[in-house]
Amino acid sequence: MRSTRMFTAVDSHTEGMPTRVVTGGMGVIPGATMNEKRLHFMEHLDDVRLLLMNEPRGHAAMSGAILQPSTRADADWGVVYIEVSGCLPMCGHGTIGVATVLVETGMVDVVEPVTTIRLDTPAGLVIARVAVSNGHADSVTIENVPAYVERLDAVIDVPGYGTIPYTLAFGGNFYAMVDLDAVNLPFERSRQNDIIAAGLAIMTAINEQDAPHHPQIDGVDHCHHVEFIAPGSDATLSRHAMAIHPGWFDRSPCGTGTSARMAELWARGELALDTDFVNESFIGSRFVGRLISTTEVEGRPAVIPTITGRAWVTGIGQYLLDPSDPFPTGFQF
Ligand code: PYC
């Protein structure tokens, strides 16, 4: 066996969605903040993401998180998120996976019944409270960065689809929320290719015609997520299909998407603080969200969301790169 790279990772899934938590092999990424590390990684180290996320080590909907030393005094660990689409500023299912792995591997001091882990993410400080019994991480509640609505009840001209109503909100990433009825598609996995095609057309139209920019987080300047809301959804229980660039669905209920959706429902006056909101994924798995306080982001009314979900450790692996491997950055099929 020969290898020029070796990464150690603990694999997990959060309500169906994988998080490959990279615990070794990366070293310290340059950057004074976690977002600077994310931007440096994207520019200079992206081959690592491609190796670990793409086939044959990953797959078309692969996602992960690289552990880093925190850059802030008030956090325990830093995280750079990686997935097939790039490096997100924040990932909810990924954070639930990271917190579960940190507890179950003993990489943090484990306290029962609740272990609190403060995470330095590119989008800001995220607090994970892990419910632990007999050493097992039973569930994780993350306190997310501020979520806010950027555009309520906007419309966009989408070639091939006409004028589509949408709401754009930030919950750690920008989400365009669109009723599935608006693109005349049913909430059925048998129509997943059509739903992805509509999602990609909508995100392309938004990015070409009116790309969003986060006022405080450098490099957050596009919409790569379309949250298609299923008929019958309301502020108590919402079902959705989350279409993600360049063409896959979140298997989990999407923590940052759930945050954006709650910000929308709050802006409409439909979701009050301290009220449970259940968000269901395309595969039927669920997160429970809550809004715990209000704040503001550069003058925009904003809310602090919490998201509760579960993750399970699925394996521990060492991922190698043999120098003769013809696919050093993997491939997408
Ligand atoms: O859970 O925030 C999330 C997420 C983003 C993309 C996939 N999952």
mmCIF file of C-alpha atoms and ligand atoms in Angstrom:
data_model
loop_
_atom_site.group_PDB
_atom_site.id
_atom_site.type_symbol
_atom_site.label_atom_id
_atom_site.label_comp_id
_atom_site.label_asym_id
_atom_site.label_seq_id
_atom_site.Cartn_x
_atom_site.Cartn_y
_atom_site.Cartn_z
ATOM 1 C CA MET A 1 0.000 0.000 0.000
ATOM 2 C CA ARG A 2 1.318 3.452 -0.972
ATOM 3 C CA SER A 3 -0.290 6.784 -0.236
ATOM 4 C CA THR A 4 0.554 10.441 -0.629
ATOM 5 C CA ARG A 5 -2.450 11.534 1.448
ATOM 6 C CA MET A 6 -4.231 9.880 4.334
ATOM 7 C CA PHE A 7 -7.321 11.292 6.054
ATOM 8 C CA THR A 8 -9.011 9.850 9.093
ATOM 9 C CA ALA A 9 -12.743 10.381 9.327
ATOM 10 C CA VAL A 10 -15.697 9.321 11.413
ATOM 11 C CA ASP A 11 -18.700 8.859 9.157
ATOM 12 C CA SER A 12 -22.196 9.589 10.412
ATOM 13 C CA HIS A 13 -25.646 10.345 9.132
ATOM 14 C CA THR A 14 -28.095 12.938 10.381
ATOM 15 C CA GLU A 15 -31.681 11.936 9.699
ATOM 16 C CA GLY A 16 -30.480 10.184 6.540
ATOM 17 C CA MET A 17 -27.891 12.692 5.331
ATOM 18 C CA PRO A 18 -24.174 11.798 5.593
ATOM 19 C CA THR A 19 -21.537 13.828 7.394
ATOM 20 C CA ARG A 20 -17.976 12.588 6.968
ATOM 21 C CA VAL A 21 -16.263 14.210 9.950
ATOM 22 C CA VAL A 22 -12.558 14.577 9.112
ATOM 23 C CA THR A 23 -10.605 14.223 12.348
ATOM 24 C CA GLY A 24 -7.077 13.806 10.982
ATOM 25 C CA GLY A 25 -4.849 14.356 7.956
ATOM 26 C CA MET A 26 -5.798 17.932 7.112
ATOM 27 C CA GLY A 27 -3.550 19.972 9.396
ATOM 28 C CA VAL A 28 -4.377 23.555 10.291
ATOM 29 C CA ILE A 29 -5.897 25.543 7.422
ATOM 30 C CA PRO A 30 -4.467 29.111 7.215
ATOM 31 C CA GLY A 31 -6.823 31.929 8.245
ATOM 32 C CA ALA A 32 -7.504 34.178 11.219
ATOM 33 C CA THR A 33 -11.240 33.350 11.255
ATOM 34 C CA MET A 34 -13.138 30.218 10.271
ATOM 35 C CA ASN A 35 -14.557 32.029 7.244
ATOM 36 C CA GLU A 36 -11.026 32.996 6.187
ATOM 37 C CA LYS A 37 -10.095 29.317 6.513
ATOM 38 C CA ARG A 38 -13.114 28.368 4.390
ATOM 39 C CA LEU A 39 -12.132 30.873 1.682
ATOM 40 C CA HIS A 40 -8.465 29.764 1.786
ATOM 41 C CA PHE A 41 -9.519 26.108 1.580
ATOM 42 C CA MET A 42 -11.771 26.819 -1.417
ATOM 43 C CA GLU A 43 -8.978 28.602 -3.268
ATOM 44 C CA HIS A 44 -5.970 26.427 -2.403
ATOM 45 C CA LEU A 45 -7.060 23.088 -0.951
ATOM 46 C CA ASP A 46 -10.216 22.186 -2.832
ATOM 47 C CA ASP A 47 -8.614 18.964 -4.107
ATOM 48 C CA VAL A 48 -9.113 17.572 -0.573
ATOM 49 C CA ARG A 49 -12.856 18.230 -0.750
ATOM 50 C CA LEU A 50 -13.065 16.662 -4.200
ATOM 51 C CA LEU A 51 -11.093 13.588 -3.057
ATOM 52 C CA LEU A 52 -13.285 13.022 0.013
ATOM 53 C CA MET A 53 -16.706 13.951 -1.428
ATOM 54 C CA ASN A 54 -16.664 12.779 -5.030
ATOM 55 C CA GLU A 55 -16.918 9.211 -6.251
ATOM 56 C CA PRO A 56 -15.404 6.725 -5.605
ATOM 57 C CA ARG A 57 -14.828 7.705 -1.922
ATOM 58 C CA GLY A 58 -18.055 9.692 -1.730
ATOM 59 C CA HIS A 59 -21.140 9.972 -3.904
ATOM 60 C CA ALA A 60 -23.370 12.491 -5.652
ATOM 61 C CA ALA A 61 -24.959 13.718 -2.390
ATOM 62 C CA MET A 62 -21.908 13.474 -0.121
ATOM 63 C CA SER A 63 -21.297 15.930 2.673
ATOM 64 C CA GLY A 64 -18.662 16.355 5.361
ATOM 65 C CA ALA A 65 -16.962 18.574 7.906
ATOM 66 C CA ILE A 66 -13.266 19.156 8.616
ATOM 67 C CA LEU A 67 -12.422 19.716 12.277
ATOM 68 C CA GLN A 68 -10.084 22.616 12.995
ATOM 69 C CA PRO A 69 -8.763 24.352 16.085
ATOM 70 C CA SER A 70 -11.147 27.171 16.969
ATOM 71 C CA THR A 71 -10.083 30.707 15.993
ATOM 72 C CA ARG A 72 -12.148 32.233 18.795
ATOM 73 C CA ALA A 73 -11.637 32.063 22.537
ATOM 74 C CA ASP A 74 -15.310 31.227 23.199
ATOM 75 C CA ALA A 75 -15.462 28.044 21.077
ATOM 76 C CA ASP A 76 -14.253 24.459 21.586
ATOM 77 C CA TRP A 77 -13.748 23.371 17.971
ATOM 78 C CA GLY A 78 -13.762 24.930 14.523
ATOM 79 C CA VAL A 79 -15.492 23.433 11.490
ATOM 80 C CA VAL A 80 -15.050 23.846 7.734
ATOM 81 C CA TYR A 81 -17.993 22.252 5.920
ATOM 82 C CA ILE A 82 -17.405 20.394 2.667
ATOM 83 C CA GLU A 83 -19.841 18.813 0.252
ATOM 84 C CA VAL A 84 -20.124 17.909 -3.408
ATOM 85 C CA SER A 85 -21.277 21.474 -4.159
ATOM 86 C CA GLY A 86 -18.493 23.333 -2.365
ATOM 87 C CA CYS A 87 -17.951 24.730 1.131
ATOM 88 C CA LEU A 88 -21.023 26.026 2.928
ATOM 89 C CA PRO A 89 -20.701 28.781 5.543
ATOM 90 C CA MET A 90 -22.963 26.729 7.811
ATOM 91 C CA CYS A 91 -24.605 23.321 7.638
ATOM 92 C CA GLY A 92 -27.217 22.210 10.167
ATOM 93 C CA HIS A 93 -27.225 18.467 9.568
ATOM 94 C CA GLY A 94 -23.414 18.598 9.408
ATOM 95 C CA THR A 95 -23.223 20.356 12.781
ATOM 96 C CA ILE A 96 -25.509 17.753 14.360
ATOM 97 C CA GLY A 97 -23.216 15.069 12.896
ATOM 98 C CA VAL A 98 -20.077 16.844 14.185
ATOM 99 C CA ALA A 99 -21.493 17.233 17.704
ATOM 100 C CA THR A 100 -22.545 13.568 17.785
ATOM 101 C CA VAL A 101 -19.086 12.445 16.635
ATOM 102 C CA LEU A 102 -17.285 14.705 19.140
ATOM 103 C CA VAL A 103 -19.304 13.172 21.982
ATOM 104 C CA GLU A 104 -19.167 9.557 20.872
ATOM 105 C CA THR A 105 -15.420 9.604 20.200
ATOM 106 C CA GLY A 106 -14.664 11.447 23.466
ATOM 107 C CA MET A 107 -13.140 14.405 21.616
ATOM 108 C CA VAL A 108 -14.951 16.675 24.102
ATOM 109 C CA ASP A 109 -15.567 16.228 27.809
ATOM 110 C CA VAL A 110 -18.854 14.364 27.916
ATOM 111 C CA VAL A 111 -21.349 15.504 30.530
ATOM 112 C CA GLU A 112 -24.710 13.811 31.071
ATOM 113 C CA PRO A 113 -27.515 14.618 30.550
ATOM 114 C CA VAL A 114 -26.401 17.522 28.305
ATOM 115 C CA THR A 115 -22.975 18.169 26.774
ATOM 116 C CA THR A 116 -22.602 21.700 25.449
ATOM 117 C CA ILE A 117 -20.164 22.224 22.560
ATOM 118 C CA ARG A 118 -19.409 25.665 21.167
ATOM 119 C CA LEU A 119 -18.484 25.549 17.492
ATOM 120 C CA ASP A 120 -16.625 28.161 15.473
ATOM 121 C CA THR A 121 -18.259 27.950 12.020
ATOM 122 C CA PRO A 122 -17.609 30.176 8.980
ATOM 123 C CA ALA A 123 -21.032 31.783 9.559
ATOM 124 C CA GLY A 124 -20.421 32.470 13.253
ATOM 125 C CA LEU A 125 -20.709 30.810 16.650
ATOM 126 C CA VAL A 126 -23.082 27.826 16.779
ATOM 127 C CA ILE A 127 -23.850 26.142 20.092
ATOM 128 C CA ALA A 128 -24.643 22.425 20.086
ATOM 129 C CA ARG A 129 -26.379 20.916 23.113
ATOM 130 C CA VAL A 130 -26.131 17.160 22.956
ATOM 131 C CA ALA A 131 -28.577 15.033 24.963
ATOM 132 C CA VAL A 132 -26.399 12.167 26.234
ATOM 133 C CA SER A 133 -27.415 9.026 28.085
ATOM 134 C CA ASN A 134 -25.038 6.178 28.929
ATOM 135 C CA GLY A 135 -22.392 7.768 26.714
ATOM 136 C CA HIS A 136 -24.723 7.801 23.695
ATOM 137 C CA ALA A 137 -25.587 11.025 21.871
ATOM 138 C CA ASP A 138 -29.370 10.700 21.666
ATOM 139 C CA SER A 139 -30.148 14.012 19.978
ATOM 140 C CA VAL A 140 -28.569 17.387 19.311
ATOM 141 C CA THR A 141 -30.080 20.851 19.524
ATOM 142 C CA ILE A 142 -28.085 23.496 17.683
ATOM 143 C CA GLU A 143 -28.477 27.208 18.315
ATOM 144 C CA ASN A 144 -27.874 28.677 14.894
ATOM 145 C CA VAL A 145 -26.576 32.006 13.588
ATOM 146 C CA PRO A 146 -29.196 34.747 12.968
ATOM 147 C CA ALA A 147 -31.748 33.957 10.255
ATOM 148 C CA TYR A 148 -33.574 36.657 8.321
ATOM 149 C CA VAL A 149 -35.763 37.253 5.289
ATOM 150 C CA GLU A 150 -34.025 38.986 2.401
ATOM 151 C CA ARG A 151 -37.062 39.109 0.065
ATOM 152 C CA LEU A 152 -40.643 38.300 1.036
ATOM 153 C CA ASP A 153 -43.076 37.436 -1.770
ATOM 154 C CA ALA A 154 -40.720 38.309 -4.624
ATOM 155 C CA VAL A 155 -41.090 37.046 -8.206
ATOM 156 C CA ILE A 156 -38.484 35.878 -10.685
ATOM 157 C CA ASP A 157 -38.686 35.168 -14.417
ATOM 158 C CA VAL A 158 -37.459 31.625 -14.916
ATOM 159 C CA PRO A 159 -36.896 30.536 -18.536
ATOM 160 C CA GLY A 160 -39.150 27.577 -19.282
ATOM 161 C CA TYR A 161 -41.212 28.067 -16.099
ATOM 162 C CA GLY A 162 -42.580 31.619 -16.354
ATOM 163 C CA THR A 163 -42.863 34.060 -13.463
ATOM 164 C CA ILE A 164 -42.297 32.191 -10.205
ATOM 165 C CA PRO A 165 -43.206 33.627 -6.760
ATOM 166 C CA TYR A 166 -40.564 33.005 -4.102
ATOM 167 C CA THR A 167 -39.285 34.151 -0.750
ATOM 168 C CA LEU A 168 -35.553 34.399 -0.142
ATOM 169 C CA ALA A 169 -34.255 33.923 3.393
ATOM 170 C CA PHE A 170 -30.897 33.297 5.059
ATOM 171 C CA GLY A 171 -30.552 30.578 7.684
ATOM 172 C CA GLY A 172 -26.815 29.895 7.333
ATOM 173 C CA ASN A 173 -27.136 29.740 3.524
ATOM 174 C CA PHE A 174 -29.575 31.560 1.240
ATOM 175 C CA TYR A 175 -32.775 29.629 0.497
ATOM 176 C CA ALA A 176 -35.343 30.372 -2.170
ATOM 177 C CA MET A 177 -38.649 29.029 -0.876
ATOM 178 C CA VAL A 178 -41.051 28.123 -3.642
ATOM 179 C CA ASP A 179 -44.398 26.303 -3.531
ATOM 180 C CA LEU A 180 -44.081 23.059 -5.484
ATOM 181 C CA ASP A 181 -47.470 23.908 -7.017
ATOM 182 C CA ALA A 182 -45.863 26.979 -8.646
ATOM 183 C CA VAL A 183 -43.844 24.671 -10.918
ATOM 184 C CA ASN A 184 -46.769 22.237 -11.373
ATOM 185 C CA LEU A 185 -44.946 19.294 -9.855
ATOM 186 C CA PRO A 186 -46.167 16.742 -7.294
ATOM 187 C CA PHE A 187 -44.336 15.984 -4.025
ATOM 188 C CA GLU A 188 -43.205 12.595 -5.318
ATOM 189 C CA ARG A 189 -39.724 11.121 -5.456
ATOM 190 C CA SER A 190 -40.567 9.574 -8.824
ATOM 191 C CA ARG A 191 -40.492 13.177 -10.146
ATOM 192 C CA GLN A 192 -37.120 14.028 -8.582
ATOM 193 C CA ASN A 193 -35.411 14.780 -11.897
ATOM 194 C CA ASP A 194 -38.115 17.286 -12.807
ATOM 195 C CA ILE A 195 -37.950 18.899 -9.357
ATOM 196 C CA ILE A 196 -34.151 19.223 -9.574
ATOM 197 C CA ALA A 197 -34.424 20.740 -13.067
ATOM 198 C CA ALA A 198 -36.906 23.335 -11.784
ATOM 199 C CA GLY A 199 -34.699 24.074 -8.755
ATOM 200 C CA LEU A 200 -31.597 24.598 -10.884
ATOM 201 C CA ALA A 201 -33.514 26.873 -13.280
ATOM 202 C CA ILE A 202 -34.795 28.974 -10.348
ATOM 203 C CA MET A 203 -31.404 29.319 -8.643
ATOM 204 C CA THR A 204 -29.749 30.212 -11.960
ATOM 205 C CA ALA A 205 -32.380 32.881 -12.606
ATOM 206 C CA ILE A 206 -31.957 34.378 -9.109
ATOM 207 C CA ASN A 207 -28.166 34.377 -9.344
ATOM 208 C CA GLU A 208 -28.166 35.905 -12.820
ATOM 209 C CA GLN A 209 -30.858 38.507 -12.208
ATOM 210 C CA ASP A 210 -30.497 39.476 -8.538
ATOM 211 C CA ALA A 211 -27.872 37.499 -6.589
ATOM 212 C CA PRO A 212 -28.131 37.932 -2.796
ATOM 213 C CA HIS A 213 -25.213 39.022 -0.578
ATOM 214 C CA HIS A 214 -24.857 38.481 3.140
ATOM 215 C CA PRO A 215 -23.891 41.852 4.640
ATOM 216 C CA GLN A 216 -21.475 40.342 7.209
ATOM 217 C CA ILE A 217 -20.084 37.063 5.812
ATOM 218 C CA ASP A 218 -17.598 37.376 2.945
ATOM 219 C CA GLY A 219 -18.210 35.147 -0.046
ATOM 220 C CA VAL A 220 -21.875 34.388 0.728
ATOM 221 C CA ASP A 221 -23.199 35.799 -2.504
ATOM 222 C CA HIS A 222 -25.444 33.303 -4.260
ATOM 223 C CA CYS A 223 -28.450 31.036 -3.893
ATOM 224 C CA HIS A 224 -27.675 27.330 -4.334
ATOM 225 C CA HIS A 225 -30.703 25.933 -2.457
ATOM 226 C CA VAL A 226 -34.358 25.874 -3.477
ATOM 227 C CA GLU A 227 -36.745 24.663 -0.793
ATOM 228 C CA PHE A 228 -39.825 23.370 -2.615
ATOM 229 C CA ILE A 229 -42.706 23.469 -0.163
ATOM 230 C CA ALA A 230 -45.195 20.599 -0.432
ATOM 231 C CA PRO A 231 -48.942 21.327 -0.566
ATOM 232 C CA GLY A 232 -50.627 21.268 2.840
ATOM 233 C CA SER A 233 -47.564 22.596 4.692
ATOM 234 C CA ASP A 234 -48.105 25.163 7.409
ATOM 235 C CA ALA A 235 -46.322 26.785 10.349
ATOM 236 C CA THR A 236 -46.725 23.634 12.458
ATOM 237 C CA LEU A 237 -45.623 20.930 10.020
ATOM 238 C CA SER A 238 -43.939 21.624 6.707
ATOM 239 C CA ARG A 239 -42.784 19.073 4.148
ATOM 240 C CA HIS A 240 -40.312 19.962 1.451
ATOM 241 C CA ALA A 241 -37.914 18.793 -1.247
ATOM 242 C CA MET A 242 -34.585 20.631 -0.917
ATOM 243 C CA ALA A 243 -32.973 20.958 -4.354
ATOM 244 C CA ILE A 244 -29.255 21.775 -4.116
ATOM 245 C CA HIS A 245 -26.730 22.871 -6.734
ATOM 246 C CA PRO A 246 -25.449 21.177 -8.895
ATOM 247 C CA GLY A 247 -28.275 18.617 -8.732
ATOM 248 C CA TRP A 248 -29.064 16.661 -5.553
ATOM 249 C CA PHE A 249 -31.515 16.627 -2.658
ATOM 250 C CA ASP A 250 -30.805 17.009 1.005
ATOM 251 C CA ARG A 251 -31.820 13.723 2.615
ATOM 252 C CA SER A 252 -32.137 15.430 5.990
ATOM 253 C CA PRO A 253 -34.703 18.166 6.725
ATOM 254 C CA CYS A 254 -31.838 20.680 6.265
ATOM 255 C CA GLY A 255 -30.969 22.644 9.384
ATOM 256 C CA THR A 256 -30.100 25.909 7.677
ATOM 257 C CA GLY A 257 -33.119 25.525 5.371
ATOM 258 C CA THR A 258 -35.373 24.902 8.391
ATOM 259 C CA SER A 259 -33.933 28.080 9.936
ATOM 260 C CA ALA A 260 -34.666 30.078 6.776
ATOM 261 C CA ARG A 261 -38.202 28.672 6.619
ATOM 262 C CA MET A 262 -38.850 29.630 10.243
ATOM 263 C CA ALA A 263 -37.553 33.145 9.548
ATOM 264 C CA GLU A 264 -40.068 33.354 6.693
ATOM 265 C CA LEU A 265 -42.979 32.090 8.818
ATOM 266 C CA TRP A 266 -42.010 34.503 11.601
ATOM 267 C CA ALA A 267 -41.853 37.419 9.141
ATOM 268 C CA ARG A 268 -45.375 36.491 8.017
ATOM 269 C CA GLY A 269 -46.613 36.481 11.608
ATOM 270 C CA GLU A 270 -47.399 32.752 11.381
ATOM 271 C CA LEU A 271 -44.730 31.373 13.750
ATOM 272 C CA ALA A 272 -44.252 32.824 17.227
ATOM 273 C CA LEU A 273 -41.128 32.545 19.371
ATOM 274 C CA ASP A 274 -40.758 29.420 21.544
ATOM 275 C CA THR A 275 -43.119 27.367 19.379
ATOM 276 C CA ASP A 276 -42.273 23.996 17.840
ATOM 277 C CA PHE A 277 -42.036 23.825 14.069
ATOM 278 C CA VAL A 278 -41.608 20.392 12.472
ATOM 279 C CA ASN A 279 -39.819 20.285 9.121
ATOM 280 C CA GLU A 280 -39.943 17.042 7.132
ATOM 281 C CA SER A 281 -37.466 16.053 4.420
ATOM 282 C CA PHE A 282 -38.104 14.444 1.035
ATOM 283 C CA ILE A 283 -37.371 11.038 2.641
ATOM 284 C CA GLY A 284 -39.714 11.694 5.576
ATOM 285 C CA SER A 285 -37.132 12.388 8.317
ATOM 286 C CA ARG A 286 -37.787 15.298 10.679
ATOM 287 C CA PHE A 287 -36.149 18.159 12.549
ATOM 288 C CA VAL A 288 -37.930 20.154 15.225
ATOM 289 C CA GLY A 289 -37.164 23.864 15.036
ATOM 290 C CA ARG A 290 -37.865 26.764 17.383
ATOM 291 C CA LEU A 291 -37.193 30.474 17.348
ATOM 292 C CA ILE A 292 -35.787 31.505 20.693
ATOM 293 C CA SER A 293 -35.132 35.252 20.338
ATOM 294 C CA THR A 294 -35.065 38.184 17.970
ATOM 295 C CA THR A 295 -32.074 40.182 16.825
ATOM 296 C CA GLU A 296 -31.045 42.074 13.707
ATOM 297 C CA VAL A 297 -28.537 41.706 10.872
ATOM 298 C CA GLU A 298 -27.414 45.130 9.599
ATOM 299 C CA GLY A 299 -30.881 46.596 10.116
ATOM 300 C CA ARG A 300 -32.808 43.521 8.982
ATOM 301 C CA PRO A 301 -35.150 41.980 11.598
ATOM 302 C CA ALA A 302 -33.741 38.536 12.406
ATOM 303 C CA VAL A 303 -34.350 35.536 14.652
ATOM 304 C CA ILE A 304 -32.176 32.998 16.444
ATOM 305 C CA PRO A 305 -33.319 29.478 15.522
ATOM 306 C CA THR A 306 -32.696 26.195 17.276
ATOM 307 C CA ILE A 307 -32.887 22.891 15.424
ATOM 308 C CA THR A 308 -33.166 19.485 17.083
ATOM 309 C CA GLY A 309 -32.267 16.290 15.251
ATOM 310 C CA ARG A 310 -30.439 12.998 15.617
ATOM 311 C CA ALA A 311 -27.278 11.574 14.093
ATOM 312 C CA TRP A 312 -25.711 8.129 14.129
ATOM 313 C CA VAL A 313 -22.087 7.105 13.700
ATOM 314 C CA THR A 314 -21.849 4.745 10.724
ATOM 315 C CA GLY A 315 -18.141 4.016 10.466
ATOM 316 C CA ILE A 316 -14.556 5.049 10.915
ATOM 317 C CA GLY A 317 -12.344 5.232 7.872
ATOM 318 C CA GLN A 318 -8.953 6.116 6.568
ATOM 319 C CA TYR A 319 -9.106 7.566 3.088
ATOM 320 C CA LEU A 320 -5.948 7.238 1.041
ATOM 321 C CA LEU A 321 -4.599 8.614 -2.201
ATOM 322 C CA ASP A 322 -2.323 6.201 -4.017
ATOM 323 C CA PRO A 323 0.035 8.220 -6.300
ATOM 324 C CA SER A 324 -0.952 6.050 -9.272
ATOM 325 C CA ASP A 325 -4.718 6.618 -8.734
ATOM 326 C CA PRO A 326 -6.017 8.051 -12.049
ATOM 327 C CA PHE A 327 -8.751 9.981 -10.167
ATOM 328 C CA PRO A 328 -6.933 12.028 -7.485
ATOM 329 C CA THR A 329 -9.903 14.391 -7.191
ATOM 330 C CA GLY A 330 -12.528 11.726 -7.797
ATOM 331 C CA PHE A 331 -15.285 12.304 -10.288
ATOM 332 C CA GLN A 332 -18.997 13.017 -10.594
ATOM 333 C CA PHE A 333 -21.064 10.658 -12.643
HETATM 334 O O1 PYC B 1 -28.605 20.804 7.129
HETATM 335 O O2 PYC B 1 -28.076 22.893 6.767
HETATM 336 C C1 PYC B 1 -28.172 21.743 6.411
HETATM 337 C C2 PYC B 1 -27.760 21.384 5.035
HETATM 338 C C3 PYC B 1 -27.325 22.210 4.053
HETATM 339 C C4 PYC B 1 -27.063 21.420 2.942
HETATM 340 C C5 PYC B 1 -27.341 20.133 3.253
HETATM 341 N N1 PYC B 1 -27.764 20.122 4.544
#
